[in-house]
């Protein structure tokens, strides 16, 4: 029996619904206008709570303290609640006990930082020129001001792109003849995050740690490591382990941040297992309009080299690169994993944190004609080499990067990596 079409709503009902929607919309706009028109500069700019939870570091007679503003801090100090998904205000204090002035280089903290007046504009109301001028003046006063003169202590707010759970804050202070870099790990208030995402790097017990003191022994150990990750059962092979990172975690993290990598994980990352566990950290390089780009999955190992940590990494890109669906949670591994590895090498060369570079075997070669298949159904081919990158405290120039005499991959004139690295060093 076919269903009869329902009768259209009465014209009066439609008019009533339209009037209600218009009334609600006008009320919301009116409330916004009134709020912006009546905005006044906050009276409470106390930083006592920020100082209590701030992280502090001292180098070369310079002390830096920093803390991420909480929702309560933002409301109290800005007079409005910023959209925290777009802007993350961070309070920074610099104490200069040197004989030279210091300049805080904002692009070192975030290449896509927001200026105070840019943030102020987002708070503006319509038909409220007087209030908008007050907002401009307040945020301009709140922002961190250069320079920091000898003997001076200066504090202010940096407006940067948001990070979840833990914020790695790079502070680069330019002196007359040198750069004084800091890397601080800040807790992000009001953000517990997913359990796996918030847990941080796996820590090995002291009895498990093996410290190598010469490069030959380290190379031999790296070549014996697993070729790839596995599925949760530890049986089916996953993506290849095609990079190794050696150095202090802060130096490695700072290099990645300087090249636009940010912590970001999705369910596909958690499916990869190494040493019986999910990745300790996952970072992705931002790309235009937020489209998917290179990802790096990292596992801490019980290995050390001259006391510094050794991390295994999967470096890859999705099929389609930046043209892949932006919101997809099931990105397919791009088959040319060596390309992603080589692009990461170039990125790290420009990060000013790369000290040494070498290649070791361990993945095993696979041609395009005889590609390997992962447990997710993806296919990849590879020359079978891993890039081993050693990091140091920035800044380092391209000419300071030492190429280790390990696998002679860069000596092959027909090698794509040779051309890419040569191009990067020009």
Short mmCIF file of N, CA and C in Angstrom, two decimals, residues 1-73:
data_model
loop_
_atom_site.label_atom_id
_atom_site.label_comp_id
_atom_site.label_asym_id
_atom_site.label_seq_id
_atom_site.Cartn_x
_atom_site.Cartn_y
_atom_site.Cartn_z
N UNK A 1 0.85 -1.18 0.00
CA UNK A 1 0.00 0.00 0.00
C UNK A 1 0.89 1.24 0.00
N UNK A 2 0.69 2.11 -0.97
CA UNK A 2 1.54 3.29 -1.06
C UNK A 2 1.15 4.31 -0.02
N UNK A 3 2.16 5.06 0.46
CA UNK A 3 1.92 6.06 1.49
C UNK A 3 1.50 7.36 0.83
N UNK A 4 0.46 7.96 1.35
CA UNK A 4 -0.01 9.23 0.82
C UNK A 4 0.98 10.33 1.17
N UNK A 5 1.20 11.26 0.28
CA UNK A 5 2.12 12.36 0.59
C UNK A 5 1.59 13.19 1.74
N UNK A 6 2.49 13.61 2.61
CA UNK A 6 2.05 14.41 3.75
C UNK A 6 1.69 15.80 3.29
N UNK A 7 0.77 16.39 3.99
CA UNK A 7 0.31 17.72 3.63
C UNK A 7 1.37 18.75 3.94
N UNK A 8 1.54 19.74 3.08
CA UNK A 8 2.54 20.77 3.35
C UNK A 8 2.14 21.58 4.58
N UNK A 9 3.12 22.10 5.31
CA UNK A 9 2.78 22.89 6.48
C UNK A 9 1.99 24.13 6.10
N UNK A 10 1.15 24.52 6.99
CA UNK A 10 0.32 25.70 6.74
C UNK A 10 1.20 26.92 6.55
N UNK A 11 0.75 27.84 5.67
CA UNK A 11 1.54 29.04 5.40
C UNK A 11 1.78 29.85 6.66
N UNK A 12 0.79 29.88 7.54
CA UNK A 12 0.94 30.62 8.79
C UNK A 12 2.01 30.02 9.67
N UNK A 13 2.10 28.66 9.66
CA UNK A 13 3.14 28.00 10.46
C UNK A 13 4.53 28.36 9.97
N UNK A 14 4.70 28.39 8.62
CA UNK A 14 6.00 28.76 8.06
C UNK A 14 6.38 30.19 8.41
N UNK A 15 5.38 31.08 8.34
CA UNK A 15 5.67 32.48 8.68
C UNK A 15 6.08 32.61 10.14
N UNK A 16 5.41 31.83 10.99
CA UNK A 16 5.72 31.87 12.42
C UNK A 16 7.14 31.36 12.69
N UNK A 17 7.49 30.22 12.03
CA UNK A 17 8.82 29.66 12.22
C UNK A 17 9.90 30.61 11.72
N UNK A 18 9.63 31.25 10.57
CA UNK A 18 10.59 32.21 10.02
C UNK A 18 10.80 33.38 10.96
N UNK A 19 9.68 33.89 11.52
CA UNK A 19 9.79 35.01 12.45
C UNK A 19 10.60 34.62 13.69
N UNK A 20 10.38 33.36 14.18
CA UNK A 20 11.12 32.90 15.36
C UNK A 20 12.62 32.84 15.09
N UNK A 21 12.97 32.27 13.91
CA UNK A 21 14.39 32.17 13.57
C UNK A 21 15.03 33.54 13.43
N UNK A 22 14.31 34.45 12.79
CA UNK A 22 14.84 35.80 12.63
C UNK A 22 15.02 36.48 13.98
N UNK A 23 14.04 36.26 14.86
CA UNK A 23 14.11 36.86 16.19
C UNK A 23 15.32 36.34 16.95
N UNK A 24 15.52 34.99 16.89
CA UNK A 24 16.65 34.40 17.59
C UNK A 24 17.98 34.90 17.02
N UNK A 25 18.05 34.96 15.67
CA UNK A 25 19.27 35.42 15.03
C UNK A 25 19.57 36.87 15.38
N UNK A 26 18.55 37.70 15.34
CA UNK A 26 18.74 39.11 15.67
C UNK A 26 19.15 39.28 17.13
N UNK A 27 18.56 38.45 18.00
CA UNK A 27 18.91 38.53 19.42
C UNK A 27 20.37 38.16 19.65
N UNK A 28 20.83 37.11 18.93
CA UNK A 28 22.23 36.70 19.07
C UNK A 28 23.17 37.79 18.58
N UNK A 29 22.84 38.38 17.42
CA UNK A 29 23.68 39.44 16.88
C UNK A 29 23.68 40.65 17.81
N UNK A 30 22.48 40.98 18.34
CA UNK A 30 22.38 42.12 19.25
C UNK A 30 23.22 41.89 20.50
N UNK A 31 23.19 40.65 21.02
CA UNK A 31 23.98 40.33 22.22
C UNK A 31 25.47 40.49 21.93
N UNK A 32 25.89 40.05 20.73
CA UNK A 32 27.30 40.18 20.35
C UNK A 32 27.70 41.64 20.23
N UNK A 33 26.83 42.43 19.59
CA UNK A 33 27.12 43.85 19.42
C UNK A 33 27.24 44.54 20.77
N UNK A 34 26.29 44.24 21.68
CA UNK A 34 26.31 44.86 23.00
C UNK A 34 27.57 44.47 23.76
N UNK A 35 27.93 43.16 23.69
CA UNK A 35 29.12 42.69 24.41
C UNK A 35 30.37 43.38 23.91
N UNK A 36 30.51 43.50 22.58
CA UNK A 36 31.70 44.13 22.02
C UNK A 36 31.71 45.63 22.28
N UNK A 37 30.52 46.24 22.23
CA UNK A 37 30.44 47.68 22.45
C UNK A 37 30.83 48.05 23.87
N UNK A 38 30.47 47.19 24.82
CA UNK A 38 30.72 47.48 26.23
C UNK A 38 32.03 46.89 26.74
N UNK A 39 32.86 46.34 25.84
CA UNK A 39 34.11 45.70 26.29
C UNK A 39 35.00 46.70 26.99
N UNK A 40 35.55 46.30 28.11
CA UNK A 40 36.50 47.12 28.86
C UNK A 40 37.76 46.30 29.13
N UNK A 41 38.88 46.97 29.19
CA UNK A 41 40.14 46.28 29.47
C UNK A 41 40.09 45.61 30.83
N UNK A 42 40.46 44.33 30.92
CA UNK A 42 40.43 43.63 32.21
C UNK A 42 41.30 44.32 33.24
N UNK A 43 40.82 44.31 34.48
CA UNK A 43 41.58 44.94 35.56
C UNK A 43 42.60 43.99 36.17
N UNK A 44 42.35 42.67 36.05
CA UNK A 44 43.22 41.68 36.68
C UNK A 44 44.17 41.09 35.65
N UNK A 45 45.40 41.55 35.66
CA UNK A 45 46.43 41.01 34.76
C UNK A 45 47.51 40.28 35.54
N UNK A 46 47.15 39.79 36.71
CA UNK A 46 48.12 39.10 37.56
C UNK A 46 48.67 37.86 36.87
N UNK A 47 49.97 37.65 37.03
CA UNK A 47 50.62 36.47 36.43
C UNK A 47 51.05 35.47 37.50
N UNK A 48 50.54 35.61 38.71
CA UNK A 48 50.97 34.74 39.81
C UNK A 48 50.68 33.27 39.51
N UNK A 49 49.48 32.97 39.01
CA UNK A 49 49.13 31.57 38.70
C UNK A 49 49.96 31.05 37.54
N UNK A 50 50.23 31.90 36.57
CA UNK A 50 51.05 31.48 35.44
C UNK A 50 52.47 31.15 35.90
N UNK A 51 53.00 31.94 36.79
CA UNK A 51 54.35 31.70 37.30
C UNK A 51 54.43 30.39 38.07
N UNK A 52 53.35 30.04 38.76
CA UNK A 52 53.35 28.81 39.56
C UNK A 52 53.52 27.57 38.69
N UNK A 53 52.92 27.56 37.51
CA UNK A 53 53.00 26.38 36.66
C UNK A 53 53.96 26.57 35.48
N UNK A 54 54.65 27.69 35.44
CA UNK A 54 55.57 27.96 34.33
C UNK A 54 56.77 27.03 34.37
N UNK A 55 57.28 26.71 33.19
CA UNK A 55 58.54 26.00 33.05
C UNK A 55 59.65 27.03 32.84
N UNK A 56 60.79 26.79 33.47
CA UNK A 56 61.88 27.76 33.44
C UNK A 56 63.19 27.09 33.03
N UNK A 57 63.99 27.80 32.25
CA UNK A 57 65.31 27.31 31.87
C UNK A 57 66.28 28.49 31.85
N UNK A 58 67.55 28.20 32.10
CA UNK A 58 68.58 29.24 32.12
C UNK A 58 69.76 28.81 31.27
N UNK A 59 70.23 29.72 30.41
CA UNK A 59 71.42 29.47 29.58
C UNK A 59 72.13 30.79 29.36
N UNK A 60 73.45 30.76 29.47
CA UNK A 60 74.27 31.92 29.12
C UNK A 60 73.75 33.20 29.78
N UNK A 61 73.44 33.12 31.06
CA UNK A 61 72.98 34.27 31.85
C UNK A 61 71.63 34.83 31.38
N UNK A 62 70.85 33.98 30.74
CA UNK A 62 69.50 34.35 30.33
C UNK A 62 68.53 33.33 30.91
N UNK A 63 67.47 33.81 31.55
CA UNK A 63 66.46 32.91 32.10
C UNK A 63 65.15 33.14 31.36
N UNK A 64 64.52 32.05 30.96
CA UNK A 64 63.24 32.10 30.25
C UNK A 64 62.21 31.28 31.02
N UNK A 65 61.03 31.85 31.22
CA UNK A 65 59.91 31.14 31.84
C UNK A 65 58.71 31.26 30.90
N UNK A 66 57.86 30.22 30.88
CA UNK A 66 56.71 30.25 29.98
C UNK A 66 55.60 29.35 30.50
N UNK A 67 54.36 29.69 30.17
CA UNK A 67 53.19 28.89 30.53
C UNK A 67 52.08 29.17 29.53
N UNK A 68 51.31 28.13 29.20
CA UNK A 68 50.16 28.27 28.32
C UNK A 68 48.98 28.80 29.13
N UNK A 69 48.26 29.78 28.60
CA UNK A 69 47.11 30.34 29.30
C UNK A 69 45.97 29.33 29.32
N UNK A 70 45.31 29.21 30.46
CA UNK A 70 44.12 28.37 30.59
C UNK A 70 42.90 29.17 30.13
N UNK A 71 41.74 28.52 30.07
CA UNK A 71 40.50 29.22 29.70
C UNK A 71 40.22 30.35 30.68
N UNK A 72 40.46 30.10 31.96
CA UNK A 72 40.25 31.14 32.97
C UNK A 72 41.23 32.29 32.78
N UNK A 73 42.49 31.96 32.45
CA UNK A 73 43.48 33.01 32.20
C UNK A 73 43.09 33.86 30.99
#
